Amino acid sequence: MFEFFGHTADLGLRVTAPDLESLLAEAARGLLAMLVDNPQQVQVTSTVEVKISGQDPVYLLFDFLSELLVIFDTRHLLLADFEVEVSGDGLHARARGEQLDPARHRLAHEVKAITYHGLKVEKTDDGWLAELIVDI
Amino acid sequence: MPAARFQGTLEQVDETCFRIPRSYMPGMRVEGLIYADERLIEEVKSGQAPQQVANVAYLPGIQMASLAMPDIHWGYGFCIGGVCATDPEQDGVISPGGVGYDINCGVRLVRTGLAESEVTGRLKGLVDELFRSIPTGVGRTGKYSFSHQELKRMMSEGVSFLRGRGLATDDDVEFTEARGCIEDAEPECVSERALERGTRQCGTVGSGNHFVEVQVVDEVVDEAAAAAFGLKRGMVCVLIHSGSRGLGYQVCDDALRALRDTPARYGVELPDRQLVCAPIKGPEGRQYLGSMRSAANFAFCNRQLIMWQTREVFERFFGRSWQQLEMELVYDIAHNIAKFEEHLIEGRRKRVCVHRKGATRAFPPGHPELPARYRPVGQPVMIPGDMGRASWVLAGAPGSMLKTFGTTCHGAGRAMSRTASVKAARGRRIDRELLEAGIIARARSHRGLAEEQPAAYKDVDLVVDVVHKAGLSTKVARMRPIGVIKG
């Protein structure tokens, strides 16, 4: 589950999930919902593989979302569906989506970057919680 | 996360300045000074931006004071509106958070020979044509594409590179801050990923608060300065606001990543990890400076190409060349940048690194860096307001050299968060409201317009009053929007 929260000039994302892998996948869906107003319209016709090395869940989240942002910015790929595995080497994700089509996808925000401000990933009593703020 | 109210000390120095004394936090090397008046300071105190002014005072090598302009609001590490000068000879540091993600975000003002009456009846067509022709918004690429090799030349040469391609004139170079080229850029310091993001984005506006706006000179306050800037009442102008696009964001992102552990390595203690920094003279600092300057030169070129496309649209629309339409560049200035400049500090001339994050250079009359034409009156400073009220043209004044390292404010500053703005706009059509006020607005998304609605911003007139009274820059002309395109 994810929700947005306000932060002066920018936008925050709060994510909860039962485990770390679904937390990362859910955060990626949250990012998509920041980019387009109608994420449900994104079809899954192409696949990209994303690998992030590291152990710290905070930096895994940061680097994963930053990578998705670069893929969107350079290749105009909207990614909507994620299978995420976290192992000792880091994160491996299979992300599916399609090329941006302005006729069907209503673009919402240009996300400049994921920021370190208030960035957190933590275990809670009933799963995992992440919060982050993006620069608009 | 709603920011808590600032609980620290803020002493009133005079009518336009408030002080955070060094005693507020033990690590402050200098005091903090916030330029604001009694009307603005209450809002400033309602958040954590003053705390950020105090935090910046921890940076090694900081000179005189950690400063903030009246459009201050919360930012990453440094507040927006923050100014800080560091001395490389005193272990001074450079901090990417003191520049921001959008390196050399800035504004450029183009005047035209057209009177408002020549445009009014045809305004809708003109704005539609601008919206069709100039890429705005997310994921829209430009008509210009540059190979990595070409981008590197552009980042090293600045706007002169475009002059070589017939996309800029001698005057366009002359009337851009630093003549459109920050020296000592090192494109080799820019990552492949940043280059990749820049390939198709030069000449695109982007989204967020960026825009191209058709304006009318509504009121002239200083006739002599306005004449030097070529502005007169009733004249149609175009104001362009954009920065270094994905290339610059990536340069900042790369630097924040690379510098994650640098302060600890140099034994620098900081109250906020987003103030990461590196000694100017060290390898990490040089690497960031080389890439930041490259991104800054890319941004000058981006605004140049947006202006070039604007000229082409006006040519097609009015059936005359842009020269016949007298579409001359008034000036182009950066408001997110760090630059080396000479300043008189405690009686000594020093070459310091001035960080301006949401703050604008405002050199006074007589400054040697100004184009000859503007030297008698001071540097033009453009202050975009919101799209419903006004923007201002100011002139740099002597107070800026005495008080703020040659700096003034950069805009109105946000008063409402994006989510609050969308909530406040629910059930309303901001474009129709603007139309009723005589302003034609075109944006890729209704949400974008809602987030950028006039009420989301402070009143720019209040901000400008403060810098005028403080003698940092003085009022020249007030500009009224009539058409705007956005992301």
Coordinates of C-alpha atoms in Angstrom, one line a residue:
Chain A
M1 CA 0.0 0.0 0.0
F2 CA 1.2 3.5 -0.7
E3 CA 0.0 7.1 -0.1
F4 CA 1.4 10.5 -0.9
F5 CA 2.0 13.3 1.6
G6 CA 2.8 16.9 1.1
H7 CA 6.1 18.6 1.7
T8 CA 6.5 22.3 0.8
A9 CA 7.5 22.4 -2.8
D10 CA 7.8 18.6 -3.1
L11 CA 6.0 15.4 -2.7
G12 CA 6.4 12.5 -0.2
L13 CA 5.6 8.8 -0.5
R14 CA 4.7 6.5 2.3
V15 CA 4.7 2.7 1.7
T16 CA 3.8 -0.3 3.8
A17 CA 4.2 -4.0 2.9
P18 CA 4.5 -7.3 4.7
D19 CA 8.1 -7.9 3.6
L20 CA 11.0 -6.0 2.2
E21 CA 10.7 -7.3 -1.4
S22 CA 7.0 -6.3 -1.7
L23 CA 7.9 -3.0 0.0
L24 CA 10.4 -2.2 -2.8
A25 CA 7.9 -3.3 -5.5
E26 CA 5.1 -1.2 -3.9
A27 CA 7.4 1.9 -3.7
A28 CA 8.1 1.5 -7.4
R29 CA 4.4 1.5 -8.1
G30 CA 4.1 4.6 -6.0
L31 CA 6.8 6.2 -8.1
L32 CA 4.8 5.4 -11.2
A33 CA 1.7 7.0 -9.7
M34 CA 3.8 10.2 -9.1
L35 CA 4.7 10.2 -12.8
V36 CA 1.3 9.5 -14.3
D37 CA -2.3 10.2 -13.1
N38 CA -3.6 7.0 -14.6
P39 CA -1.1 4.2 -13.8
Q40 CA -3.8 1.6 -14.4
Q41 CA -3.6 2.4 -18.1
V42 CA 0.0 1.3 -18.3
Q43 CA 0.2 -2.0 -20.1
V44 CA 2.9 -4.5 -19.6
T45 CA 4.4 -5.2 -23.0
S46 CA 8.2 -4.9 -22.4
T47 CA 10.5 -6.1 -19.6
V48 CA 13.7 -4.6 -18.2
E49 CA 16.0 -6.1 -15.6
V50 CA 17.3 -3.9 -12.8
K51 CA 20.2 -4.9 -10.5
I52 CA 21.3 -2.9 -7.5
S53 CA 24.2 -4.0 -5.4
G54 CA 24.3 -3.4 -1.6
Q55 CA 22.8 -4.5 1.7
D56 CA 21.4 -1.5 3.4
P57 CA 17.6 -1.5 2.7
V58 CA 17.6 2.4 2.7
Y59 CA 20.1 2.6 -0.1
L60 CA 18.5 -0.3 -2.0
L61 CA 15.3 1.6 -2.0
F62 CA 17.0 4.9 -3.0
D63 CA 19.1 3.4 -5.7
F64 CA 16.3 1.2 -7.1
L65 CA 13.9 4.2 -7.5
S66 CA 16.7 6.4 -8.9
E67 CA 17.4 3.7 -11.5
L68 CA 13.7 3.6 -12.5
L69 CA 13.7 7.3 -12.8
V70 CA 16.6 7.3 -15.2
I71 CA 15.0 4.6 -17.3
F72 CA 11.9 6.8 -17.6
D73 CA 13.9 9.9 -18.3
T74 CA 16.2 8.4 -21.0
R75 CA 14.0 5.6 -22.5
H76 CA 10.5 6.9 -21.7
L77 CA 9.5 3.6 -20.3
L78 CA 6.7 3.6 -17.8
L79 CA 7.1 0.5 -15.5
A80 CA 4.1 -0.8 -13.7
D81 CA 4.7 -4.4 -12.6
F82 CA 7.6 -5.5 -10.5
E83 CA 9.0 -8.8 -9.3
V84 CA 11.7 -8.0 -6.7
E85 CA 14.2 -10.4 -5.2
V86 CA 16.6 -9.3 -2.5
S87 CA 19.6 -11.6 -1.8
G88 CA 23.0 -11.3 -0.3
D89 CA 24.3 -9.5 -3.5
G90 CA 21.6 -6.9 -3.5
L91 CA 18.4 -6.4 -5.4
H92 CA 17.3 -8.0 -8.7
A93 CA 14.1 -6.8 -10.2
R94 CA 12.1 -7.7 -13.3
A95 CA 10.1 -4.7 -14.3
R96 CA 7.4 -4.7 -16.9
G97 CA 5.7 -1.8 -18.6
E98 CA 5.5 0.1 -21.9
Q99 CA 6.7 3.1 -23.8
L100 CA 5.1 6.4 -22.8
D101 CA 2.2 7.3 -25.0
P102 CA 0.9 10.8 -24.4
A103 CA -2.4 10.0 -26.0
R104 CA -3.2 7.4 -23.3
H105 CA -0.9 8.3 -20.3
R106 CA -1.7 11.4 -18.4
L107 CA 1.6 12.7 -17.1
A108 CA 1.5 14.2 -13.6
H109 CA 4.9 15.1 -12.2
E110 CA 8.4 15.5 -13.4
V111 CA 10.3 13.9 -10.6
K112 CA 13.8 15.4 -10.6
A113 CA 15.3 13.1 -8.1
I114 CA 14.7 10.9 -5.0
T115 CA 16.2 12.8 -2.0
Y116 CA 17.8 11.7 1.2
H117 CA 15.6 13.9 3.3
G118 CA 13.5 11.9 5.7
L119 CA 14.4 8.8 3.8
K120 CA 13.6 5.7 5.9
V121 CA 13.0 2.0 5.6
E122 CA 12.1 0.2 8.8
K123 CA 10.6 -3.0 10.2
T124 CA 7.4 -2.5 12.0
D125 CA 5.3 -4.8 14.2
D126 CA 3.3 -6.0 11.2
G127 CA 5.7 -5.7 8.3
W128 CA 7.8 -2.9 6.7
L129 CA 7.4 0.9 6.3
A130 CA 9.3 3.2 3.9
E131 CA 9.1 7.0 3.6
L132 CA 10.8 9.2 1.0
I133 CA 10.5 12.6 -0.5
V134 CA 11.0 13.4 -4.2
D135 CA 12.2 16.6 -5.6
I136 CA 9.7 18.0 -8.1
Chain B
M1 CA 5.8 15.5 7.4
P2 CA 4.6 18.9 8.5
A3 CA 7.6 20.9 9.5
A4 CA 7.6 22.1 13.1
R5 CA 7.8 25.8 14.0
F6 CA 11.2 27.3 14.4
Q7 CA 11.8 27.7 18.2
G8 CA 15.2 29.3 18.1
T9 CA 16.3 32.9 18.6
L10 CA 15.6 35.5 15.9
E11 CA 16.7 39.0 16.8
Q12 CA 15.5 41.9 14.7
V13 CA 18.6 43.8 13.3
D14 CA 16.7 46.5 11.4
E15 CA 13.6 46.9 9.3
T16 CA 14.6 44.2 6.8
C17 CA 17.0 41.9 8.6
F18 CA 16.8 39.3 11.4
R19 CA 19.7 37.5 13.1
I20 CA 20.2 34.0 14.4
P21 CA 23.2 34.6 16.8
R22 CA 26.2 32.2 16.9
S23 CA 25.2 31.2 20.4
Y24 CA 22.1 29.5 19.1
M25 CA 24.1 26.3 18.3
P26 CA 27.6 25.6 19.4
G27 CA 29.0 24.6 16.0
M28 CA 28.0 27.8 14.2
R29 CA 31.1 29.4 12.8
V30 CA 29.2 32.6 11.8
E31 CA 25.8 34.1 12.6
G32 CA 22.8 33.6 10.4
L33 CA 21.0 36.6 8.8
I34 CA 17.6 36.4 7.2
Y35 CA 16.4 39.3 5.1
A36 CA 12.7 39.8 5.7
D37 CA 10.3 42.3 7.2
E38 CA 7.7 41.9 10.0
R39 CA 5.1 40.9 7.4
L40 CA 7.2 38.0 6.1
I41 CA 9.0 36.8 9.2
E42 CA 6.0 35.2 10.8
E43 CA 5.6 32.8 7.9
V44 CA 9.4 32.2 7.9
K45 CA 9.2 31.2 11.6
S46 CA 6.4 28.7 10.9
G47 CA 8.8 26.2 9.4
Q48 CA 12.3 24.9 9.7
A49 CA 14.0 27.1 7.1
P50 CA 15.7 29.3 9.8
Q51 CA 17.1 26.1 11.3
Q52 CA 18.7 25.4 7.9
V53 CA 20.3 28.8 7.9
A54 CA 21.9 28.0 11.3
N55 CA 23.0 24.5 10.0
V56 CA 24.8 26.1 7.0
A57 CA 26.8 28.2 9.4
Y58 CA 28.6 25.0 10.4
L59 CA 30.3 24.7 7.0
P60 CA 34.1 25.0 7.1
G61 CA 35.5 28.3 5.6
I62 CA 32.1 30.1 5.7
Q63 CA 32.6 33.9 5.6
M64 CA 30.7 36.7 7.3
A65 CA 27.3 35.1 7.8
S66 CA 25.0 32.3 6.6
L67 CA 22.4 34.3 4.6
A68 CA 18.8 34.0 3.4
M69 CA 16.7 36.1 1.1
P70 CA 13.1 37.0 1.8
D71 CA 11.7 34.3 -0.4
I72 CA 13.3 31.7 2.0
H73 CA 11.6 28.4 2.3
W74 CA 12.6 24.9 3.3
G75 CA 15.0 23.0 0.9
Y76 CA 17.3 20.0 0.9
G77 CA 20.2 20.8 3.3
F78 CA 20.3 24.5 2.4
C79 CA 17.0 26.4 2.5
I80 CA 15.8 27.9 -0.8
G81 CA 16.9 31.5 -0.8
G82 CA 20.1 30.5 0.9
V83 CA 23.5 32.2 0.3
C84 CA 26.8 31.3 1.6
A85 CA 30.4 32.2 0.7
T86 CA 33.3 30.0 1.5
D87 CA 37.0 30.8 1.3
P88 CA 39.2 28.1 -0.3
E89 CA 42.2 29.5 1.6
Q90 CA 40.5 28.7 4.9
D91 CA 39.6 25.1 4.1
G92 CA 36.4 26.3 2.6
V93 CA 34.0 23.7 1.2
I94 CA 31.7 23.4 -1.8
S95 CA 28.3 21.7 -1.1
P96 CA 26.0 20.4 -3.8
G97 CA 23.1 21.1 -1.4
G98 CA 24.0 24.8 -1.7
V99 CA 23.3 24.7 -5.4
G100 CA 20.4 22.3 -5.6
Y101 CA 19.2 19.5 -8.0
D102 CA 18.4 21.9 -10.8
I103 CA 21.9 23.3 -11.4
N104 CA 21.7 26.8 -13.0
C105 CA 18.0 26.9 -12.9
G106 CA 17.5 30.5 -13.9
V107 CA 15.4 33.1 -15.9
R108 CA 15.9 34.9 -19.1
L109 CA 13.9 37.9 -20.3
V110 CA 13.3 38.7 -24.0
R111 CA 11.8 42.0 -25.0
T112 CA 9.9 42.6 -28.2
G113 CA 9.0 45.7 -30.2
L114 CA 5.3 44.7 -29.9
A115 CA 2.8 46.7 -28.0
E116 CA 0.1 44.9 -26.0
S117 CA -2.6 46.1 -28.3
E118 CA -0.8 44.3 -31.3
V119 CA -1.1 41.0 -29.4
T120 CA -4.3 41.1 -27.4
G121 CA -6.7 40.0 -30.1
R122 CA -4.4 37.2 -31.2
L123 CA -3.1 36.1 -27.9
K124 CA -4.9 32.7 -27.8
G125 CA -3.4 31.8 -31.1
L126 CA 0.1 32.9 -30.1
V127 CA 0.0 30.9 -26.8
D128 CA -1.4 27.8 -28.5
E129 CA 1.4 28.1 -31.1
L130 CA 4.0 28.4 -28.3
F131 CA 2.5 25.4 -26.5
R132 CA 2.6 23.3 -29.8
S133 CA 6.1 24.2 -30.7
I134 CA 8.1 24.4 -27.5
P135 CA 8.4 21.1 -25.6
T136 CA 7.1 21.4 -22.0
G137 CA 6.3 18.7 -19.5
V138 CA 7.5 15.3 -18.6
G139 CA 8.9 13.0 -21.3
R140 CA 8.7 15.5 -24.1
T141 CA 12.0 15.7 -26.1
G142 CA 13.1 18.6 -28.1
K143 CA 13.8 19.0 -31.8
Y144 CA 17.5 19.3 -31.0
S145 CA 19.6 16.3 -30.4
F146 CA 23.3 16.3 -29.4
S147 CA 25.8 13.5 -29.3
H148 CA 27.8 13.0 -26.2
Q149 CA 30.8 14.6 -27.9
E150 CA 28.7 17.6 -28.9
L151 CA 27.3 17.9 -25.4
K152 CA 30.8 17.9 -24.0
R153 CA 31.8 20.8 -26.2
M154 CA 28.6 22.6 -25.3
M155 CA 29.3 22.1 -21.6
S156 CA 32.8 23.4 -22.0
E157 CA 32.1 26.4 -24.3
G158 CA 28.6 27.4 -23.2
V159 CA 26.4 29.6 -25.4
S160 CA 29.3 30.3 -27.8
F161 CA 29.0 26.7 -28.9
L162 CA 25.5 27.5 -30.1
R163 CA 26.6 30.7 -31.8
G164 CA 28.9 28.5 -33.9
R165 CA 25.8 26.6 -35.0
G166 CA 23.8 29.7 -35.9
L167 CA 21.5 29.3 -32.8
A168 CA 22.8 32.3 -30.9
T169 CA 24.1 35.8 -31.7
D170 CA 26.9 37.8 -30.3
D171 CA 24.4 39.8 -28.3
D172 CA 22.8 36.6 -26.9
V173 CA 26.3 35.7 -25.5
E174 CA 26.9 39.2 -24.3
F175 CA 23.7 39.5 -22.3
T176 CA 23.9 36.2 -20.5
E177 CA 25.5 36.0 -17.0
A178 CA 29.2 35.1 -17.3
R179 CA 28.7 35.5 -21.1
G180 CA 27.0 32.1 -21.0
C181 CA 30.0 30.2 -20.0
I182 CA 31.3 29.4 -16.5
E183 CA 35.0 28.9 -16.8
D184 CA 36.9 25.7 -15.9
A185 CA 34.0 23.4 -16.6
E186 CA 35.2 19.8 -16.9
P187 CA 32.8 17.7 -19.0
E188 CA 35.0 14.7 -18.3
C189 CA 33.7 14.8 -14.7
V190 CA 30.1 14.4 -16.0
S191 CA 28.8 10.8 -15.9
E192 CA 27.6 8.8 -18.9
R193 CA 24.2 8.6 -17.3
A194 CA 24.0 12.4 -17.0
L195 CA 25.0 12.8 -20.7
E196 CA 22.3 10.2 -21.6
R197 CA 19.7 12.3 -19.8
G198 CA 20.9 15.5 -21.6
T199 CA 21.0 14.2 -25.2
R200 CA 17.4 15.1 -26.1
Q201 CA 16.6 17.6 -23.4
C202 CA 18.4 20.7 -24.5
G203 CA 15.7 23.2 -25.6
T204 CA 13.0 21.8 -23.4
V205 CA 11.2 23.6 -20.6
G206 CA 10.4 20.7 -18.3
S207 CA 7.7 20.9 -15.6
G208 CA 7.2 21.9 -12.0
N209 CA 7.5 25.6 -11.7
H210 CA 9.2 26.1 -15.1
F211 CA 7.4 28.1 -17.8
V212 CA 7.5 30.3 -20.8
E213 CA 5.4 33.4 -20.1
V214 CA 4.2 36.3 -22.3
Q215 CA 4.2 39.4 -20.2
V216 CA 3.5 43.1 -20.5
V217 CA 5.5 45.9 -18.8
D218 CA 2.8 47.1 -16.5
E219 CA 4.6 49.8 -14.5
V220 CA 8.0 51.4 -14.8
V221 CA 9.5 52.5 -11.5
D222 CA 13.0 53.5 -12.6
E223 CA 12.9 55.2 -16.0
A224 CA 16.7 55.3 -16.5
A225 CA 17.3 51.7 -15.7
A226 CA 14.3 50.6 -17.8
A227 CA 15.6 52.6 -20.7
A228 CA 19.0 50.9 -20.4
F229 CA 17.3 47.5 -20.3
G230 CA 15.2 48.5 -23.4
L231 CA 11.9 48.3 -21.5
K232 CA 9.0 50.6 -21.7
R233 CA 5.4 50.6 -20.5
G234 CA 3.0 48.5 -22.5
M235 CA 5.8 46.5 -24.2
V236 CA 5.3 42.7 -24.7
C237 CA 8.1 40.6 -23.3
V238 CA 8.7 36.9 -22.8
L239 CA 10.1 35.4 -19.6
I240 CA 11.7 31.9 -19.7
H241 CA 12.3 29.9 -16.5
S242 CA 14.1 26.6 -16.8
G243 CA 17.4 24.9 -15.8
S244 CA 19.7 22.0 -16.7
R245 CA 17.0 19.4 -17.0
G246 CA 17.8 15.7 -16.3
L247 CA 21.5 16.2 -17.0
G248 CA 21.8 18.6 -14.0
Y249 CA 19.6 16.5 -11.7
Q250 CA 21.9 13.6 -12.5
V251 CA 25.1 15.6 -11.8
C252 CA 23.7 16.5 -8.4
D253 CA 22.5 13.0 -7.7
D254 CA 26.0 11.6 -8.6
A255 CA 27.7 14.2 -6.4
L256 CA 25.5 13.5 -3.3
R257 CA 26.2 9.8 -3.8
A258 CA 30.0 10.3 -4.2
L259 CA 30.2 12.6 -1.2
R260 CA 28.1 10.4 1.2
D261 CA 31.2 9.8 3.4
T262 CA 33.4 12.7 2.5
P263 CA 32.6 15.0 5.4
A264 CA 33.5 12.3 7.9
R265 CA 36.8 11.6 6.1
Y266 CA 37.8 15.2 6.5
G267 CA 36.6 15.3 10.1
V268 CA 33.8 17.7 9.3
E269 CA 30.8 17.4 11.6
L270 CA 27.5 18.5 10.2
P271 CA 24.0 18.8 11.8
D272 CA 22.3 17.5 8.6
R273 CA 23.6 14.8 6.2
Q274 CA 22.2 16.7 3.3
L275 CA 24.8 19.4 3.8
V276 CA 27.4 16.9 2.5
C277 CA 30.4 18.9 1.2
A278 CA 34.0 18.6 0.2
P279 CA 37.0 20.9 0.5
I280 CA 37.2 23.1 -2.6
K281 CA 40.9 22.3 -3.0
G282 CA 40.5 18.5 -2.6
P283 CA 39.9 16.0 -5.4
E284 CA 36.2 15.4 -4.5
G285 CA 35.5 19.1 -4.5
R286 CA 37.2 19.7 -7.8
Q287 CA 35.3 16.8 -9.3
Y288 CA 31.9 18.3 -8.3
L289 CA 32.9 21.8 -9.4
G290 CA 34.0 20.5 -12.8
S291 CA 30.7 18.7 -13.3
M292 CA 28.5 21.5 -11.8
R293 CA 30.0 24.1 -14.1
S294 CA 29.4 21.8 -17.0
A295 CA 25.7 21.4 -16.1
A296 CA 25.5 25.2 -15.6
N297 CA 26.7 25.8 -19.1
F298 CA 24.2 23.2 -20.4
A299 CA 21.5 25.2 -18.7
F300 CA 22.5 28.5 -20.3
C301 CA 22.3 26.6 -23.6
N302 CA 18.9 25.2 -22.7
R303 CA 17.4 28.6 -22.1
Q304 CA 19.1 29.9 -25.2
L305 CA 17.4 27.2 -27.3
I306 CA 14.0 27.8 -25.7
M307 CA 14.4 31.5 -26.6
W308 CA 15.4 30.5 -30.1
Q309 CA 12.3 28.5 -30.5
T310 CA 10.2 31.4 -29.0
R311 CA 11.7 33.7 -31.7
E312 CA 10.8 31.1 -34.4
V313 CA 7.2 30.9 -33.2
F314 CA 6.8 34.7 -33.1
E315 CA 8.3 34.9 -36.7
R316 CA 5.8 32.4 -38.0
F317 CA 2.9 33.9 -36.1
F318 CA 3.6 37.6 -37.0
G319 CA 5.1 37.0 -40.4
R320 CA 8.2 39.1 -39.6
S321 CA 11.8 38.1 -38.7
W322 CA 12.7 38.2 -35.0
Q323 CA 15.1 41.0 -35.7
Q324 CA 12.2 43.0 -37.2
L325 CA 10.1 42.1 -34.1
E326 CA 13.1 43.4 -32.0
M327 CA 13.2 40.3 -29.9
E328 CA 16.4 41.0 -28.1
L329 CA 17.7 39.3 -25.0
V330 CA 17.5 41.6 -22.0
Y331 CA 19.5 39.3 -19.7
D332 CA 19.8 35.7 -18.5
I333 CA 20.6 34.9 -14.9
A334 CA 21.2 31.8 -12.8
H335 CA 19.5 31.4 -9.5
N336 CA 20.9 27.9 -8.5
I337 CA 24.7 28.0 -8.7
A338 CA 28.1 28.3 -7.0
K339 CA 30.6 30.7 -8.5
F340 CA 34.0 32.1 -7.6
E341 CA 33.9 35.9 -7.1
E342 CA 35.9 38.6 -5.5
H343 CA 34.3 40.3 -2.5
L344 CA 35.5 42.7 0.2
I345 CA 35.3 40.8 3.5
E346 CA 36.3 42.4 6.7
G347 CA 38.5 44.9 4.9
R348 CA 40.2 42.3 2.7
R349 CA 39.6 41.4 -1.0
K350 CA 39.1 37.7 -1.2
R351 CA 38.1 35.3 -4.0
V352 CA 35.4 33.2 -2.5
C353 CA 33.0 30.5 -3.6
V354 CA 29.5 32.0 -3.5
H355 CA 26.7 29.4 -3.2
R356 CA 23.3 30.8 -4.4
K357 CA 20.4 28.4 -4.0
G358 CA 17.3 30.1 -5.1
A359 CA 19.1 33.5 -5.0
T360 CA 20.2 35.7 -7.8
R361 CA 23.4 37.6 -8.5
A362 CA 22.7 41.4 -8.3
F363 CA 25.9 43.3 -9.2
P364 CA 25.6 47.1 -8.7
P365 CA 26.3 49.9 -11.1
G366 CA 30.0 50.0 -12.2
H367 CA 30.7 46.4 -11.6
P368 CA 33.4 45.3 -14.2
E369 CA 31.6 42.0 -14.9
L370 CA 28.5 43.7 -16.4
P371 CA 28.0 44.4 -20.1
A372 CA 29.0 48.0 -20.9
R373 CA 25.4 48.8 -21.7
Y374 CA 24.2 48.0 -18.1
R375 CA 27.2 49.2 -16.2
P376 CA 25.7 52.7 -15.4
V377 CA 22.5 51.2 -14.0
G378 CA 23.4 47.8 -12.5
Q379 CA 22.7 44.3 -13.5
P380 CA 19.1 43.3 -14.5
V381 CA 17.5 40.9 -12.1
M382 CA 14.3 39.1 -13.1
I383 CA 12.1 37.9 -10.3
P384 CA 9.3 35.6 -11.5
G385 CA 6.2 35.8 -9.3
D386 CA 3.2 33.6 -9.8
M387 CA 1.2 33.2 -13.1
G388 CA -1.7 35.2 -11.8
R389 CA -0.1 38.3 -10.3
A390 CA 3.2 39.8 -11.4
S391 CA 6.9 39.4 -11.9
W392 CA 9.5 42.1 -11.4
V393 CA 12.6 43.4 -13.1
L394 CA 15.1 44.8 -10.6
A395 CA 18.6 46.3 -10.9
G396 CA 21.5 45.3 -8.7
A397 CA 22.3 47.9 -6.1
P398 CA 25.4 48.7 -3.9
G399 CA 23.9 47.2 -0.8
S400 CA 24.3 43.7 -2.3
M401 CA 28.1 44.0 -2.3
L402 CA 28.2 45.2 1.3
K403 CA 25.7 42.7 2.8
T404 CA 25.0 39.7 0.7
F405 CA 28.0 38.9 -1.6
G406 CA 26.3 40.6 -4.5
T407 CA 23.0 38.7 -4.1
T408 CA 19.3 39.3 -4.0
C409 CA 16.1 37.2 -4.0
H410 CA 14.9 34.9 -6.8
G411 CA 11.1 34.6 -6.7
A412 CA 8.0 34.7 -4.7
G413 CA 8.6 31.5 -2.7
R414 CA 6.0 28.8 -2.1
A415 CA 3.4 29.3 0.6
M416 CA 1.5 26.0 0.1
S417 CA 2.6 22.5 -0.5
R418 CA 1.7 20.8 -3.8
T419 CA -0.8 18.4 -2.1
A420 CA -2.4 21.4 -0.3
S421 CA -2.6 23.3 -3.6
V422 CA -4.3 20.4 -5.3
K423 CA -6.8 20.1 -2.4
A424 CA -7.5 23.8 -2.5
A425 CA -8.1 23.6 -6.3
R426 CA -10.5 20.7 -6.1
G427 CA -13.6 21.3 -8.2
R428 CA -12.0 24.4 -9.7
R429 CA -10.6 25.0 -13.2
I430 CA -7.5 27.1 -12.7
D431 CA -7.1 27.7 -16.4
R432 CA -10.6 29.2 -16.5
E433 CA -10.0 31.4 -13.5
L434 CA -6.9 32.7 -15.1
L435 CA -8.7 33.3 -18.3
E436 CA -11.2 35.5 -16.4
A437 CA -8.3 37.5 -15.2
G438 CA -7.1 37.9 -18.8
I439 CA -4.4 35.3 -18.7
I440 CA -4.2 32.4 -21.2
A441 CA -2.6 29.4 -19.6
R442 CA -1.7 26.1 -21.3
A443 CA -0.4 23.1 -19.4
R444 CA 0.0 19.4 -20.0
S445 CA -1.9 18.5 -16.9
H446 CA -4.7 20.1 -14.8
R447 CA -2.9 18.9 -11.7
G448 CA 0.2 20.8 -12.7
L449 CA -1.8 24.0 -13.0
A450 CA -3.5 23.3 -9.7
E451 CA -0.1 22.9 -8.0
E452 CA 1.2 26.1 -9.5
Q453 CA -1.9 28.2 -9.0
P454 CA -1.3 31.8 -7.8
A455 CA -2.4 31.2 -4.3
A456 CA 0.3 28.5 -3.8
Y457 CA 2.9 31.4 -3.8
K458 CA 3.7 34.3 -1.5
D459 CA 2.9 37.7 -2.9
V460 CA 6.0 38.6 -4.9
D461 CA 5.5 42.3 -4.2
L462 CA 6.2 41.7 -0.5
V463 CA 9.4 39.9 -1.3
V464 CA 10.6 42.6 -3.7
D465 CA 9.8 45.3 -1.2
V466 CA 12.3 43.8 1.3
V467 CA 15.2 43.6 -1.1
H468 CA 14.4 47.1 -2.4
K469 CA 14.4 48.6 1.1
A470 CA 17.5 46.6 2.1
G471 CA 19.3 48.1 -0.9
L472 CA 20.2 44.7 -2.4
S473 CA 18.4 45.5 -5.7
T474 CA 16.0 48.2 -6.7
K475 CA 12.7 48.2 -8.5
V476 CA 12.8 48.9 -12.2
A477 CA 9.6 47.5 -13.7
R478 CA 6.6 45.4 -12.8
M479 CA 5.5 42.8 -15.4
R480 CA 2.0 41.5 -15.8
P481 CA 1.4 38.0 -17.2
I482 CA -0.9 37.6 -20.2
G483 CA -0.1 34.1 -21.4
V484 CA 1.8 31.1 -20.0
I485 CA 2.8 27.6 -21.1
K486 CA 3.9 25.0 -18.6
G487 CA 4.5 21.3 -18.2

